[in-house]
Amino acid sequence: MPGRKYEVLLTAGAEQDLESIYDYIAEFDGKAKADHVLDRLLEAVESLSTFPERGVYPKELIALGIRDYRQTVFKPYRVIYRVIGQKDYIYVIADGRRDMQSLLTRRLLGARWPEALDCIAKGTQRADPCRNGRSPRGDGGPGCPF
C-alpha cells in the first residue's frame, strides 16, 4: 500500500552488530570511513520504513524452508529483518562474506532461543529477541518473533 509507513526497530543483537562493525572499521580504516559505513547502513535500515516487502528472502533461510525474514543489502553488509504488522524488526546486520548460514542459524534459530523451531511450527511466543520483555508485536501476547 503506497504511503504506508512502518516503524523500524533494532533488536539488541542488531545494535551490537552495528557497534562491532563501526569499531572494527574505525580501528582499521579510520573514523571517517566508519562514520560513512554507519550512515549508509542506517540509511538502508531506515529505508525499510516504506515498502519493506521489497527485500528478498535470505537464501540460507530459504534452504531451511523459512520465509519469515527478508534482507536488504549495503554491500558487503546484509540487513536481515522481519515484518510483523506495521513494524520491521532488524535482527542481524553482518558482513555477507561471513559464514551467514551459521550466523543466521545461531542468531535466529539457535542457542539463544533453542525453542525457535518449535515456535515456528506452533506459532507461539517462545523468546524475546527485543529488549522490552514482550513479543515483537509489543503486546506481550502470542506471536512468535521468529
mmCIF file with all atom_site columns, C-alpha atoms in Angstrom:
data_model
loop_
_atom_site.group_PDB
_atom_site.id
_atom_site.type_symbol
_atom_site.label_atom_id
_atom_site.label_alt_id
_atom_site.label_comp_id
_atom_site.label_asym_id
_atom_site.label_entity_id
_atom_site.label_seq_id
_atom_site.pdbx_PDB_ins_code
_atom_site.Cartn_x
_atom_site.Cartn_y
_atom_site.Cartn_z
_atom_site.occupancy
_atom_site.B_iso_or_equiv
_atom_site.pdbx_formal_charge
_atom_site.auth_seq_id
_atom_site.auth_comp_id
_atom_site.auth_asym_id
_atom_site.auth_atom_id
_atom_site.pdbx_PDB_model_num
ATOM 1   C CA . MET A 1 1   ? 0.000  0.000   0.000  1.00 0.00 ? 1   MET A CA 1
ATOM 2   C CA . PRO A 1 2   ? 1.666  3.269   -1.107 1.00 0.00 ? 2   PRO A CA 1
ATOM 3   C CA . GLY A 1 3   ? 2.455  5.836   1.535  1.00 0.00 ? 3   GLY A CA 1
ATOM 4   C CA . ARG A 1 4   ? 2.119  3.390   4.404  1.00 0.00 ? 4   ARG A CA 1
ATOM 5   C CA . LYS A 1 5   ? 4.894  3.817   6.979  1.00 0.00 ? 5   LYS A CA 1
ATOM 6   C CA . TYR A 1 6   ? 6.405  1.052   9.060  1.00 0.00 ? 6   TYR A CA 1
ATOM 7   C CA . GLU A 1 7   ? 8.203  1.510   12.350 1.00 0.00 ? 7   GLU A CA 1
ATOM 8   C CA . VAL A 1 8   ? 11.766 0.175   12.137 1.00 0.00 ? 8   VAL A CA 1
ATOM 9   C CA . LEU A 1 9   ? 13.159 -1.363  15.333 1.00 0.00 ? 9   LEU A CA 1
ATOM 10  C CA . LEU A 1 10  ? 16.617 -2.766  16.030 1.00 0.00 ? 10  LEU A CA 1
ATOM 11  C CA . THR A 1 11  ? 16.950 -5.769  18.303 1.00 0.00 ? 11  THR A CA 1
ATOM 12  C CA . ALA A 1 12  ? 19.769 -5.776  20.843 1.00 0.00 ? 12  ALA A CA 1
ATOM 13  C CA . GLY A 1 13  ? 21.717 -8.122  18.557 1.00 0.00 ? 13  GLY A CA 1
ATOM 14  C CA . ALA A 1 14  ? 21.418 -5.760  15.590 1.00 0.00 ? 14  ALA A CA 1
ATOM 15  C CA . GLU A 1 15  ? 22.554 -2.822  17.729 1.00 0.00 ? 15  GLU A CA 1
ATOM 16  C CA . GLN A 1 16  ? 25.579 -4.845  18.817 1.00 0.00 ? 16  GLN A CA 1
ATOM 17  C CA . ASP A 1 17  ? 26.267 -5.707  15.167 1.00 0.00 ? 17  ASP A CA 1
ATOM 18  C CA . LEU A 1 18  ? 26.337 -2.004  14.254 1.00 0.00 ? 18  LEU A CA 1
ATOM 19  C CA . GLU A 1 19  ? 28.661 -1.209  17.150 1.00 0.00 ? 19  GLU A CA 1
ATOM 20  C CA . SER A 1 20  ? 31.021 -4.045  16.211 1.00 0.00 ? 20  SER A CA 1
ATOM 21  C CA . ILE A 1 21  ? 31.098 -3.050  12.543 1.00 0.00 ? 21  ILE A CA 1
ATOM 22  C CA . TYR A 1 22  ? 31.760 0.575   13.458 1.00 0.00 ? 22  TYR A CA 1
ATOM 23  C CA . ASP A 1 23  ? 34.517 -0.286  15.949 1.00 0.00 ? 23  ASP A CA 1
ATOM 24  C CA . TYR A 1 24  ? 36.253 -2.628  13.511 1.00 0.00 ? 24  TYR A CA 1
ATOM 25  C CA . ILE A 1 25  ? 36.237 -0.137  10.637 1.00 0.00 ? 25  ILE A CA 1
ATOM 26  C CA . ALA A 1 26  ? 37.302 2.745   12.898 1.00 0.00 ? 26  ALA A CA 1
ATOM 27  C CA . GLU A 1 27  ? 40.263 0.712   14.159 1.00 0.00 ? 27  GLU A CA 1
ATOM 28  C CA . PHE A 1 28  ? 41.491 -0.499  10.775 1.00 0.00 ? 28  PHE A CA 1
ATOM 29  C CA . ASP A 1 29  ? 40.277 2.131   8.257  1.00 0.00 ? 29  ASP A CA 1
ATOM 30  C CA . GLY A 1 30  ? 39.690 5.227   10.370 1.00 0.00 ? 30  GLY A CA 1
ATOM 31  C CA . LYS A 1 31  ? 36.795 7.030   11.983 1.00 0.00 ? 31  LYS A CA 1
ATOM 32  C CA . ALA A 1 32  ? 35.720 8.842   8.790  1.00 0.00 ? 32  ALA A CA 1
ATOM 33  C CA . LYS A 1 33  ? 35.260 5.539   6.928  1.00 0.00 ? 33  LYS A CA 1
ATOM 34  C CA . ALA A 1 34  ? 33.435 4.048   9.931  1.00 0.00 ? 34  ALA A CA 1
ATOM 35  C CA . ASP A 1 35  ? 31.117 7.074   10.039 1.00 0.00 ? 35  ASP A CA 1
ATOM 36  C CA . HIS A 1 36  ? 30.399 6.695   6.312  1.00 0.00 ? 36  HIS A CA 1
ATOM 37  C CA . VAL A 1 37  ? 29.584 2.985   6.574  1.00 0.00 ? 37  VAL A CA 1
ATOM 38  C CA . LEU A 1 38  ? 27.421 3.523   9.661  1.00 0.00 ? 38  LEU A CA 1
ATOM 39  C CA . ASP A 1 39  ? 25.497 6.312   7.904  1.00 0.00 ? 39  ASP A CA 1
ATOM 40  C CA . ARG A 1 40  ? 24.875 4.129   4.856  1.00 0.00 ? 40  ARG A CA 1
ATOM 41  C CA . LEU A 1 41  ? 23.792 1.147   6.960  1.00 0.00 ? 41  LEU A CA 1
ATOM 42  C CA . LEU A 1 42  ? 21.380 3.342   8.906  1.00 0.00 ? 42  LEU A CA 1
ATOM 43  C CA . GLU A 1 43  ? 20.007 4.685   5.609  1.00 0.00 ? 43  GLU A CA 1
ATOM 44  C CA . ALA A 1 44  ? 19.435 1.106   4.437  1.00 0.00 ? 44  ALA A CA 1
ATOM 45  C CA . VAL A 1 45  ? 17.684 0.297   7.710  1.00 0.00 ? 45  VAL A CA 1
ATOM 46  C CA . GLU A 1 46  ? 15.509 3.421   7.658  1.00 0.00 ? 46  GLU A CA 1
ATOM 47  C CA . SER A 1 47  ? 14.558 2.816   4.014  1.00 0.00 ? 47  SER A CA 1
ATOM 48  C CA . LEU A 1 48  ? 12.601 -0.185  5.277  1.00 0.00 ? 48  LEU A CA 1
ATOM 49  C CA . SER A 1 49  ? 10.003 2.189   6.705  1.00 0.00 ? 49  SER A CA 1
ATOM 50  C CA . THR A 1 50  ? 8.456  2.273   3.242  1.00 0.00 ? 50  THR A CA 1
ATOM 51  C CA . PHE A 1 51  ? 7.665  -0.922  1.345  1.00 0.00 ? 51  PHE A CA 1
ATOM 52  C CA . PRO A 1 52  ? 9.754  -3.378  3.402  1.00 0.00 ? 52  PRO A CA 1
ATOM 53  C CA . GLU A 1 53  ? 8.354  -6.295  1.369  1.00 0.00 ? 53  GLU A CA 1
ATOM 54  C CA . ARG A 1 54  ? 10.775 -5.380  -1.415 1.00 0.00 ? 54  ARG A CA 1
ATOM 55  C CA . GLY A 1 55  ? 13.556 -7.249  0.395  1.00 0.00 ? 55  GLY A CA 1
ATOM 56  C CA . VAL A 1 56  ? 14.496 -10.706 -0.808 1.00 0.00 ? 56  VAL A CA 1
ATOM 57  C CA . TYR A 1 57  ? 14.453 -13.843 1.309  1.00 0.00 ? 57  TYR A CA 1
ATOM 58  C CA . PRO A 1 58  ? 17.900 -14.850 2.586  1.00 0.00 ? 58  PRO A CA 1
ATOM 59  C CA . LYS A 1 59  ? 18.990 -17.936 0.666  1.00 0.00 ? 59  LYS A CA 1
ATOM 60  C CA . GLU A 1 60  ? 20.306 -19.560 3.855  1.00 0.00 ? 60  GLU A CA 1
ATOM 61  C CA . LEU A 1 61  ? 16.831 -19.453 5.390  1.00 0.00 ? 61  LEU A CA 1
ATOM 62  C CA . ILE A 1 62  ? 15.072 -20.478 2.184  1.00 0.00 ? 62  ILE A CA 1
ATOM 63  C CA . ALA A 1 63  ? 17.219 -23.635 2.305  1.00 0.00 ? 63  ALA A CA 1
ATOM 64  C CA . LEU A 1 64  ? 15.599 -24.365 5.692  1.00 0.00 ? 64  LEU A CA 1
ATOM 65  C CA . GLY A 1 65  ? 12.115 -23.649 4.368  1.00 0.00 ? 65  GLY A CA 1
ATOM 66  C CA . ILE A 1 66  ? 11.857 -20.384 6.320  1.00 0.00 ? 66  ILE A CA 1
ATOM 67  C CA . ARG A 1 67  ? 10.302 -17.397 4.535  1.00 0.00 ? 67  ARG A CA 1
ATOM 68  C CA . ASP A 1 68  ? 9.616  -15.185 7.536  1.00 0.00 ? 68  ASP A CA 1
ATOM 69  C CA . TYR A 1 69  ? 12.684 -12.988 7.099  1.00 0.00 ? 69  TYR A CA 1
ATOM 70  C CA . ARG A 1 70  ? 13.876 -10.675 4.370  1.00 0.00 ? 70  ARG A CA 1
ATOM 71  C CA . GLN A 1 71  ? 17.070 -8.832  3.673  1.00 0.00 ? 71  GLN A CA 1
ATOM 72  C CA . THR A 1 72  ? 18.353 -5.627  2.207  1.00 0.00 ? 72  THR A CA 1
ATOM 73  C CA . VAL A 1 73  ? 21.965 -5.008  1.316  1.00 0.00 ? 73  VAL A CA 1
ATOM 74  C CA . PHE A 1 74  ? 24.613 -2.318  1.544  1.00 0.00 ? 74  PHE A CA 1
ATOM 75  C CA . LYS A 1 75  ? 27.473 -4.375  0.153  1.00 0.00 ? 75  LYS A CA 1
ATOM 76  C CA . PRO A 1 76  ? 29.088 -6.253  1.645  1.00 0.00 ? 76  PRO A CA 1
ATOM 77  C CA . TYR A 1 77  ? 26.674 -5.895  4.586  1.00 0.00 ? 77  TYR A CA 1
ATOM 78  C CA . ARG A 1 78  ? 23.342 -7.671  4.841  1.00 0.00 ? 78  ARG A CA 1
ATOM 79  C CA . VAL A 1 79  ? 20.452 -6.453  6.981  1.00 0.00 ? 79  VAL A CA 1
ATOM 80  C CA . ILE A 1 80  ? 18.170 -9.321  7.993  1.00 0.00 ? 80  ILE A CA 1
ATOM 81  C CA . TYR A 1 81  ? 14.698 -8.318  9.174  1.00 0.00 ? 81  TYR A CA 1
ATOM 82  C CA . ARG A 1 82  ? 11.147 -9.460  9.659  1.00 0.00 ? 82  ARG A CA 1
ATOM 83  C CA . VAL A 1 83  ? 7.937  -7.554  9.037  1.00 0.00 ? 83  VAL A CA 1
ATOM 84  C CA . ILE A 1 84  ? 5.256  -8.038  11.686 1.00 0.00 ? 84  ILE A CA 1
ATOM 85  C CA . GLY A 1 85  ? 2.216  -5.841  11.306 1.00 0.00 ? 85  GLY A CA 1
ATOM 86  C CA . GLN A 1 86  ? 3.366  -2.245  10.851 1.00 0.00 ? 86  GLN A CA 1
ATOM 87  C CA . LYS A 1 87  ? 6.818  -2.903  12.320 1.00 0.00 ? 87  LYS A CA 1
ATOM 88  C CA . ASP A 1 88  ? 10.106 -4.024  10.818 1.00 0.00 ? 88  ASP A CA 1
ATOM 89  C CA . TYR A 1 89  ? 12.347 -5.857  13.282 1.00 0.00 ? 89  TYR A CA 1
ATOM 90  C CA . ILE A 1 90  ? 16.038 -5.816  12.382 1.00 0.00 ? 90  ILE A CA 1
ATOM 91  C CA . TYR A 1 91  ? 17.665 -8.974  13.725 1.00 0.00 ? 91  TYR A CA 1
ATOM 92  C CA . VAL A 1 92  ? 21.093 -9.142  12.067 1.00 0.00 ? 92  VAL A CA 1
ATOM 93  C CA . ILE A 1 93  ? 23.450 -6.691  10.380 1.00 0.00 ? 93  ILE A CA 1
ATOM 94  C CA . ALA A 1 94  ? 26.531 -8.545  9.189  1.00 0.00 ? 94  ALA A CA 1
ATOM 95  C CA . ASP A 1 95  ? 29.244 -8.713  6.573  1.00 0.00 ? 95  ASP A CA 1
ATOM 96  C CA . GLY A 1 96  ? 27.817 -11.046 3.942  1.00 0.00 ? 96  GLY A CA 1
ATOM 97  C CA . ARG A 1 97  ? 31.248 -12.609 3.406  1.00 0.00 ? 97  ARG A CA 1
ATOM 98  C CA . ARG A 1 98  ? 30.925 -14.299 6.796  1.00 0.00 ? 98  ARG A CA 1
ATOM 99  C CA . ASP A 1 99  ? 29.511 -17.777 7.251  1.00 0.00 ? 99  ASP A CA 1
ATOM 100 C CA . MET A 1 100 ? 25.951 -16.491 7.147  1.00 0.00 ? 100 MET A CA 1
ATOM 101 C CA . GLN A 1 101 ? 24.374 -19.945 7.429  1.00 0.00 ? 101 GLN A CA 1
ATOM 102 C CA . SER A 1 102 ? 25.955 -20.457 10.849 1.00 0.00 ? 102 SER A CA 1
ATOM 103 C CA . LEU A 1 103 ? 25.310 -16.884 11.944 1.00 0.00 ? 103 LEU A CA 1
ATOM 104 C CA . LEU A 1 104 ? 21.634 -16.935 10.991 1.00 0.00 ? 104 LEU A CA 1
ATOM 105 C CA . THR A 1 105 ? 21.092 -20.380 12.443 1.00 0.00 ? 105 THR A CA 1
ATOM 106 C CA . ARG A 1 106 ? 22.718 -19.349 15.709 1.00 0.00 ? 106 ARG A CA 1
ATOM 107 C CA . ARG A 1 107 ? 21.156 -15.892 15.915 1.00 0.00 ? 107 ARG A CA 1
ATOM 108 C CA . LEU A 1 108 ? 17.641 -16.639 14.714 1.00 0.00 ? 108 LEU A CA 1
ATOM 109 C CA . LEU A 1 109 ? 17.147 -20.306 15.448 1.00 0.00 ? 109 LEU A CA 1
ATOM 110 C CA . GLY A 1 110 ? 19.944 -21.427 17.705 1.00 0.00 ? 110 GLY A CA 1
ATOM 111 C CA . ALA A 1 111 ? 21.389 -21.479 21.160 1.00 0.00 ? 111 ALA A CA 1
ATOM 112 C CA . ARG A 1 112 ? 19.993 -18.145 22.323 1.00 0.00 ? 112 ARG A CA 1
ATOM 113 C CA . TRP A 1 113 ? 16.460 -19.248 21.528 1.00 0.00 ? 113 TRP A CA 1
ATOM 114 C CA . PRO A 1 114 ? 16.539 -23.059 21.443 1.00 0.00 ? 114 PRO A CA 1
ATOM 115 C CA . GLU A 1 115 ? 12.787 -23.372 21.065 1.00 0.00 ? 115 GLU A CA 1
ATOM 116 C CA . ALA A 1 116 ? 12.683 -21.291 17.882 1.00 0.00 ? 116 ALA A CA 1
ATOM 117 C CA . LEU A 1 117 ? 11.954 -24.174 15.530 1.00 0.00 ? 117 LEU A CA 1
ATOM 118 C CA . ASP A 1 118 ? 9.105  -25.329 17.739 1.00 0.00 ? 118 ASP A CA 1
ATOM 119 C CA . CYS A 1 119 ? 7.921  -21.721 17.819 1.00 0.00 ? 119 CYS A CA 1
ATOM 120 C CA . ILE A 1 120 ? 7.821  -21.556 14.041 1.00 0.00 ? 120 ILE A CA 1
ATOM 121 C CA . ALA A 1 121 ? 5.882  -24.783 13.863 1.00 0.00 ? 121 ALA A CA 1
ATOM 122 C CA . LYS A 1 122 ? 3.336  -23.908 16.552 1.00 0.00 ? 122 LYS A CA 1
ATOM 123 C CA . GLY A 1 123 ? 3.105  -20.151 16.047 1.00 0.00 ? 123 GLY A CA 1
ATOM 124 C CA . THR A 1 124 ? 3.511  -19.383 19.738 1.00 0.00 ? 124 THR A CA 1
ATOM 125 C CA . GLN A 1 125 ? 5.718  -16.938 21.578 1.00 0.00 ? 125 GLN A CA 1
ATOM 126 C CA . ARG A 1 126 ? 8.821  -18.590 22.972 1.00 0.00 ? 126 ARG A CA 1
ATOM 127 C CA . ALA A 1 127 ? 11.522 -15.939 23.265 1.00 0.00 ? 127 ALA A CA 1
ATOM 128 C CA . ASP A 1 128 ? 12.247 -12.252 23.319 1.00 0.00 ? 128 ASP A CA 1
ATOM 129 C CA . PRO A 1 129 ? 14.933 -11.049 20.920 1.00 0.00 ? 129 PRO A CA 1
ATOM 130 C CA . CYS A 1 130 ? 13.925 -7.477  21.682 1.00 0.00 ? 130 CYS A CA 1
ATOM 131 C CA . ARG A 1 131 ? 14.850 -5.717  24.875 1.00 0.00 ? 131 ARG A CA 1
ATOM 132 C CA . ASN A 1 132 ? 11.328 -4.996  26.027 1.00 0.00 ? 132 ASN A CA 1
ATOM 133 C CA . GLY A 1 133 ? 10.473 -8.329  27.644 1.00 0.00 ? 133 GLY A CA 1
ATOM 134 C CA . ARG A 1 134 ? 7.494  -8.733  25.318 1.00 0.00 ? 134 ARG A CA 1
ATOM 135 C CA . SER A 1 135 ? 6.811  -10.156 21.923 1.00 0.00 ? 135 SER A CA 1
ATOM 136 C CA . PRO A 1 136 ? 7.896  -8.044  18.931 1.00 0.00 ? 136 PRO A CA 1
ATOM 137 C CA . ARG A 1 137 ? 4.272  -7.092  18.439 1.00 0.00 ? 137 ARG A CA 1
ATOM 138 C CA . GLY A 1 138 ? 4.787  -5.173  21.649 1.00 0.00 ? 138 GLY A CA 1
ATOM 139 C CA . ASP A 1 139 ? 1.706  -6.506  23.380 1.00 0.00 ? 139 ASP A CA 1
ATOM 140 C CA . GLY A 1 140 ? 3.237  -9.404  25.267 1.00 0.00 ? 140 GLY A CA 1
ATOM 141 C CA . GLY A 1 141 ? 0.748  -11.706 23.572 1.00 0.00 ? 141 GLY A CA 1
ATOM 142 C CA . PRO A 1 142 ? 1.139  -14.554 21.152 1.00 0.00 ? 142 PRO A CA 1
ATOM 143 C CA . GLY A 1 143 ? 3.137  -14.056 18.026 1.00 0.00 ? 143 GLY A CA 1
ATOM 144 C CA . CYS A 1 144 ? 6.437  -15.719 17.592 1.00 0.00 ? 144 CYS A CA 1
ATOM 145 C CA . PRO A 1 145 ? 9.314  -13.315 16.914 1.00 0.00 ? 145 PRO A CA 1
ATOM 146 C CA . PHE A 1 146 ? 10.994 -15.917 14.772 1.00 0.00 ? 146 PHE A CA 1
#
